C-alpha positions in Angstrom: 0.0 0.0 0.0 1.4 3.3 -1.0 0.9 6.3 1.3 1.3 9.4 -0.8 3.4 11.3 -0.8 5.6 10.6 2.2 5.2 7.0 3.2 6.0 3.6 1.9 4.2 0.7 0.3 4.1 -2.8 1.8 5.7 -4.4 -1.2 6.5 -1.6 -3.5 9.8 0.2 -3.7 8.7 3.7 -4.0 9.0 4.9 -0.3 8.9 8.3 -1.9 9.6 11.4 0.2 8.4 13.8 -2.4 5.2 13.9 -4.4 5.3 12.7 -8.0 5.9 15.4 -10.6 4.1 14.6 -13.8 6.2 14.5 -16.9 5.4 17.6 -19.0 3.0 16.5 -21.8 3.4 12.8 -21.0 1.3 12.1 -17.9 0.9 8.5 -19.0 4.6 7.9 -18.5 4.4 9.3 -15.0 1.4 7.1 -14.1 3.1 4.0 -15.6 6.2 4.7 -13.6 4.3 5.1 -10.4 2.3 1.9 -11.0 5.4 -0.1 -11.6 7.2 1.5 -8.7 4.3 0.9 -6.4 4.1 -2.8 -7.1 7.7 -3.9 -7.7 9.5 -4.0 -4.3 10.2 -6.7 -1.7 7.9 -9.0 -3.7 10.6 -9.1 -6.3 12.8 -11.1 -4.0 10.1 -13.0 -2.0 7.5 -14.1 -4.4 9.2 -15.9 -7.3 10.7 -18.8 -5.2 7.5 -19.0 -3.2 5.2 -19.2 -6.2 7.7 -21.6 -7.9 7.6 -24.0 -4.9 3.8 -23.8 -4.6 2.6 -23.8 -8.2 5.4 -25.7 -9.9 4.8 -25.8 -13.6 1.7 -23.6 -13.3 3.7 -20.7 -11.9 3.6 -18.6 -15.1 -0.2 -19.1 -15.2 -0.6 -17.9 -11.6 1.6 -14.9 -12.2 -0.4 -14.0 -15.4 -3.7 -14.2 -13.5 -2.3 -12.0 -10.7 -1.1 -9.3 -13.2 -4.4 -9.2 -15.0 -6.3 -9.0 -11.7 -4.0 -6.3 -10.3 -4.0 -4.3 -13.5 -7.8 -4.4 -13.5 -7.9 -3.2 -9.9 -5.6 -0.3 -10.7 -7.6 0.7 -13.8 -10.9 0.7 -12.0 -9.3 2.7 -9.1 -7.6 5.2 -11.5 -10.8 5.9 -13.5 -12.8 6.2 -10.2 -10.5 8.8 -8.6 -9.4 10.7 -11.7 -12.0 13.5 -11.5 -13.5 12.9 -8.1 -10.8 13.3 -5.4 -7.3 14.7 -5.0 -4.1 12.6 -4.4 -4.8 10.3 -1.5 -4.1 6.9 0.0 -6.4 4.0 -0.8 -8.0 4.5 2.7 -8.5 8.2 2.0 -10.0 7.5 -1.4 -12.6 5.0 -0.3 -13.3 7.2 2.8 -13.9 10.2 0.6 -16.3 8.2 -1.6 -18.0 5.8 1.0 -17.5 7.6 4.3 -15.3 7.5 7.3 -16.2 4.0 8.3 -14.6 2.7 5.0 -11.4 4.7 5.6 -11.1 3.3 9.1 -11.7 -0.2 7.9 -9.0 0.0 5.2 -6.5 1.6 7.6 -7.3 -1.1 10.3 -6.8 -4.1 8.0 -3.6 -2.6 6.5 -2.2 -1.8 9.9 -2.5 -5.4 10.9 -1.4 -6.7 7.5 1.8 -4.7 7.6 2.9 -6.5 10.7 2.3 -9.9 9.3 4.0 -8.9 6.0 7.2 -7.8 7.8 7.2 -11.2 9.6 7.0 -12.9 6.3 9.8 -10.8 4.9 12.0 -11.6 7.9 11.3 -15.4 7.6 12.2 -15.2 3.9 15.5 -13.5 4.7 16.2 -16.1 7.3 15.4 -18.9 4.8 17.8 -17.3 2.2 20.6 -17.3 4.8 20.0 -21.0 5.7 19.7 -21.9 2.0 23.1 -20.4 1.4 24.5 -22.7 4.1 22.8 -25.9 3.0 22.2 -25.4 -0.8 18.5 -25.9 -0.3 15.7 -24.4 1.8 15.9 -26.1 5.2 12.9 -27.8 7.0 11.2 -25.9 9.9 13.0 -25.7 13.2 16.5 -25.3 11.7 17.3 -22.0 13.3 15.2 -19.9 11.1 13.2 -18.3 13.9 16.2 -16.8 15.6 17.4 -15.3 12.3 13.9 -14.0 11.4 13.6 -12.3 14.8 17.1 -10.9 14.3 16.1 -9.3 10.9 13.1 -7.8 12.6 15.1 -6.5 15.5 17.5 -4.7 13.1 14.7 -3.3 11.0 12.7 -2.1 14.0 15.8 -0.5 15.6 16.4 1.3 12.3 12.8 2.5 12.3 13.2 3.8 15.9 16.3 5.7 15.0 15.9 9.4 14.1 17.2 8.8 10.6 15.5 9.1 7.2 16.8 7.0 4.3 18.0 9.2 1.5 15.5 9.6 -1.4 18.1 8.6 -3.9 18.7 5.3 -2.0 15.0 4.6 -2.0 14.8 5.3 -5.7 17.6 2.9 -6.5 16.4 0.2 -4.1 13.9 -1.5 -6.5 16.6 -1.7 -9.2 18.9 -3.4 -6.7 16.1 -5.7 -5.6 15.3 -6.6 -9.2 18.9 -7.4 -10.1 19.4 -9.4 -6.9 16.2 -11.3 -7.5 17.4 -12.3 -11.0 20.8 -13.5 -9.6 19.1 -15.4 -6.8 16.7 -17.1 -9.3 19.8 -18.4 -11.2 22.2 -19.2 -8.4 20.5 -19.4 -5.0 17.1 -21.0 -5.2 16.8 -24.6 -6.4 14.3 -25.1 -9.2 12.2 -27.6 -7.3 13.0 -27.8 -3.6 9.7 -29.5 -2.7 7.3 -28.8 0.2 8.0 -28.9 3.9 10.0 -25.7 4.1 9.3 -22.1 5.1 8.3 -21.4 1.4 5.7 -24.2 1.0 3.6 -26.2 3.4 3.7 -30.0 3.2 0.6 -32.0 2.6 -1.2 -29.6 0.3 -3.2 -30.8 -2.6 -2.3 -29.4 -6.0 -5.4 -27.2 -6.1 -4.8 -25.9 -2.5 -1.2 -25.1 -3.4 -2.3 -23.1 -6.4 -4.9 -21.2 -4.4 -2.2 -20.4 -1.8 0.2 -19.2 -4.5 -2.5 -16.9 -6.0 -3.7 -15.6 -2.7 -0.2 -14.9 -1.4 0.6 -13.0 -4.6 -1.7 -10.2 -3.3 1.4 -9.3 -1.2 3.4 -8.8 -4.3 0.5 -6.9 -5.7 -0.1 -4.5 -2.8 0.9 -1.3 -4.5 -1.6 -1.3 -7.4 -3.5 1.3 -5.4 -0.7 3.8 -5.9 -3.0 5.2 -8.6 -5.1 6.9 -6.0 -2.2 9.3 -5.6 -0.6 9.2 -9.0 -3.6 9.7 -11.2 -5.1 12.9 -9.6 -1.6 14.3 -9.4 -1.0 13.7 -13.1 -4.2 15.5 -14.2 -4.6 13.4 -17.3 -7.7 12.6 -19.3 -9.4 9.2 -19.2 -7.6 7.9 -22.3 -4.1 8.8 -21.1 -4.9 7.6 -17.6 -5.9 4.2 -18.9 -2.8 4.1 -21.1 -0.6 4.9 -18.2 -2.1 2.2 -16.0 -1.9 -0.4 -18.8 1.7 0.4 -19.5 2.6 0.1 -15.8 0.8 -3.2 -15.6 2.6 -4.5 -18.7 5.9 -3.6 -17.2 5.1 -5.3 -14.0 4.0 -8.4 -15.9 7.2 -8.5 -18.0 9.4 -8.2 -14.8 7.5 -10.8 -12.7 6.9 -13.3 -15.6 10.5 -13.0 -16.5 11.6 -13.8 -13.0 9.2 -16.6 -12.8 10.4 -18.1 -16.0 14.0 -18.0 -14.8 13.1 -19.4 -11.5 11.3 -22.3 -13.2 14.2 -23.3 -15.3 15.2 -26.8 -14.4 18.9 -26.5 -15.3 21.0 -23.8 -13.8 24.6 -22.9 -13.2 25.9 -24.6 -10.0 26.8 -22.0 -7.4 29.4 -22.5 -4.7 28.9 -21.6 -1.1 30.7 -18.2 -1.3 28.4 -17.0 -4.1 25.3 -18.3 -2.3 26.4 -16.5 0.9 26.9 -13.2 -1.0 23.5 -13.4 -2.5 21.8 -14.4 0.7 23.4 -11.7 2.8 22.6 -9.1 0.2 19.0 -10.3 0.1 18.7 -10.1 3.9 20.2 -6.6 3.9 17.8 -5.3 1.2 14.8 -7.0 2.9 15.8 -5.5 6.3 15.7 -2.1 4.7 12.1 -2.8 3.6 11.2 -3.8 7.2 12.6 -0.5 8.4 10.5 1.6 6.1 7.4 -0.6 6.3 7.4 -0.6 10.1 7.3 3.1 10.1 4.4 3.1 7.6 2.5 0.6 9.7 2.9 2.9 12.7 1.7 5.9 10.7 -1.4 3.9 9.6 -2.1 2.8 13.1 -1.8 6.4 14.3 -4.6 7.4 11.9 -6.9 4.9 13.6 -7.1 7.4 16.6 -9.1 10.5 15.9 -6.3 12.8 16.9 -3.9 11.0 14.5 -6.4 11.3 11.7 -6.9 15.0 12.2 -3.1 15.9 12.3 -1.1 13.0 10.8 2.6 13.2 11.9 5.3 12.7 9.4 7.2 10.5 11.9 5.2 8.2 14.1 5.8 8.2 17.9 8.6 5.8 19.0 6.2 4.0 21.3 3.9 3.2 18.4 6.8 2.0 16.3 7.9 -0.2 19.1 4.4 -1.6 19.5 4.3 -2.4 15.7 7.7 -4.0 16.0 6.5 -6.2 18.9 3.5 -7.3 16.8 5.8 -8.2 13.9 7.9 -10.3 16.2 4.7 -12.0 17.5 3.7 -12.9 14.0 7.2 -14.2 13.3 7.1 -16.4 16.4 3.8 -17.8 15.2 5.2 -18.4 11.7 7.6 -21.1 12.8 6.1 -23.9 10.8 6.5 -25.2 7.2 5.0 -22.8 4.8 5.4 -20.0 7.2 6.2 -17.4 4.5 3.1 -17.8 2.3 0.9 -18.3 5.3 2.0 -15.0 6.8 1.4 -13.3 3.5 -2.3 -14.2 3.8 -2.5 -11.2 6.1 -1.5 -8.6 3.4 -3.6 -10.6 1.0 -6.8 -10.3 3.1 -6.1 -6.5 3.6 -5.7 -6.0 -0.2 -8.9 -7.9 -0.8 -10.9 -5.7 1.7 -9.4 -2.5 0.3 -9.9 -3.4 -3.3 -13.4 -4.7 -2.7 -14.4 -1.4 -1.0 -12.9 0.5 -3.9 -14.9 -1.6 -6.4 -18.1 -0.9 -4.3 -17.3 2.8 -4.5 -17.0 2.5 -8.3 -20.5 0.8 -8.4 -21.9 3.6 -6.3 -20.2 6.7 -7.8 -19.1 5.8 -11.3 -20.7 6.3 -14.7 -22.4 3.4 -16.5 -19.2 1.8 -17.7 -17.3 2.3 -14.5 -20.2 0.9 -12.5 -20.3 -2.2 -14.7 -16.5 -2.6 -14.3 -16.7 -2.1 -10.6 -19.5 -4.7 -10.2 -17.5 -7.2 -12.3 -14.4 -6.6 -10.2 -16.3 -6.9 -7.0 -17.8 -10.2 -8.1 -14.4 -11.6 -9.1 -12.8 -10.6 -5.7 -15.7 -12.0 -3.7 -15.7 -15.1 -5.8 -12.0 -15.6 -5.3 -12.4 -15.3 -1.6 -15.3 -17.7 -1.5 -13.3 -20.3 -3.5 -10.0 -19.8 -1.7 -11.3 -20.2 1.9 -12.3 -23.8 1.6 -9.2 -24.7 -0.4 -7.0 -23.2 2.3 -9.0 -24.3 5.3 -6.8 -27.3 5.9 -3.5 -25.5 5.7 
């Protein structure tokens, strides 16, 4: 989730400290850049191996379905807010259109989801370090919990420190994450490690594994809602707005499908322990930086749940609130010490995205023109249908 203009998305790299400046005469480029920047982030490193382990040969199909669904969400949101509200977060947008209860609902679910998401990131970083040592993802109980809590401790300590990451560093972070994800797909993660690790639960049926992969991908897709800030700021017409969103979705699809294709290759260059350790340590460092910025964002969202915080949102959340969010992250990480812990923890962000996007679709049905109402109704039906189908499939996980 992207908090314009000063806060950070769950999975996206933007973490921007300044508002977007639309490109003169080319607002579609600015919108496309913000869409891609909002989605591509920590998910670049986390999701390709998770989806490969869960979906196997169907990974590309799962990724394609996710990009189509996410792009549709972004397009409906973009056309909904274009002429109705100013730049805002997803919570602010649905609140302006549906009322304060909707804003509080979105903020509430995302405040909880951020904590589960950071626990998942920390567990993934721990799994990467253990994979570097063993050459394959280890089974549960192999020391991952201590490493995951250590990653969270460093990230939370950074969030408590009176420091702000340089804007240039945040702009370059997604490029570093993307390059690192490609290298890890080739040299760190085995093509088919099997279930019973932190990346995939054991005992899942094929259908349940696919549903878990598709549902967990909502974590990688949190960030499509960046259009609620980018589109009003770009001041583009409906055609250019749509073109910008589609271009951004295409770029996201190319990146993620490319990573998934590389991850799914059966034959890969053998990597020695030194190279695996370099990649794993770099992965843990980049993901720890996401924990730092996202813990602060979670604290900002939590602060808005109080009336005083909603009336005068602070740029930097109170240290006590940051510490409380960090403690919640650690509690989730403690509970995630089982096989499949990473995708199961990602169900928190997935549920939050589902709630936020469903409310946005309902706002389109209520406030849009005829075409937008039809698109919102279709999107709402798809989201509700996915939830109804996924819950039974995942009930035994």
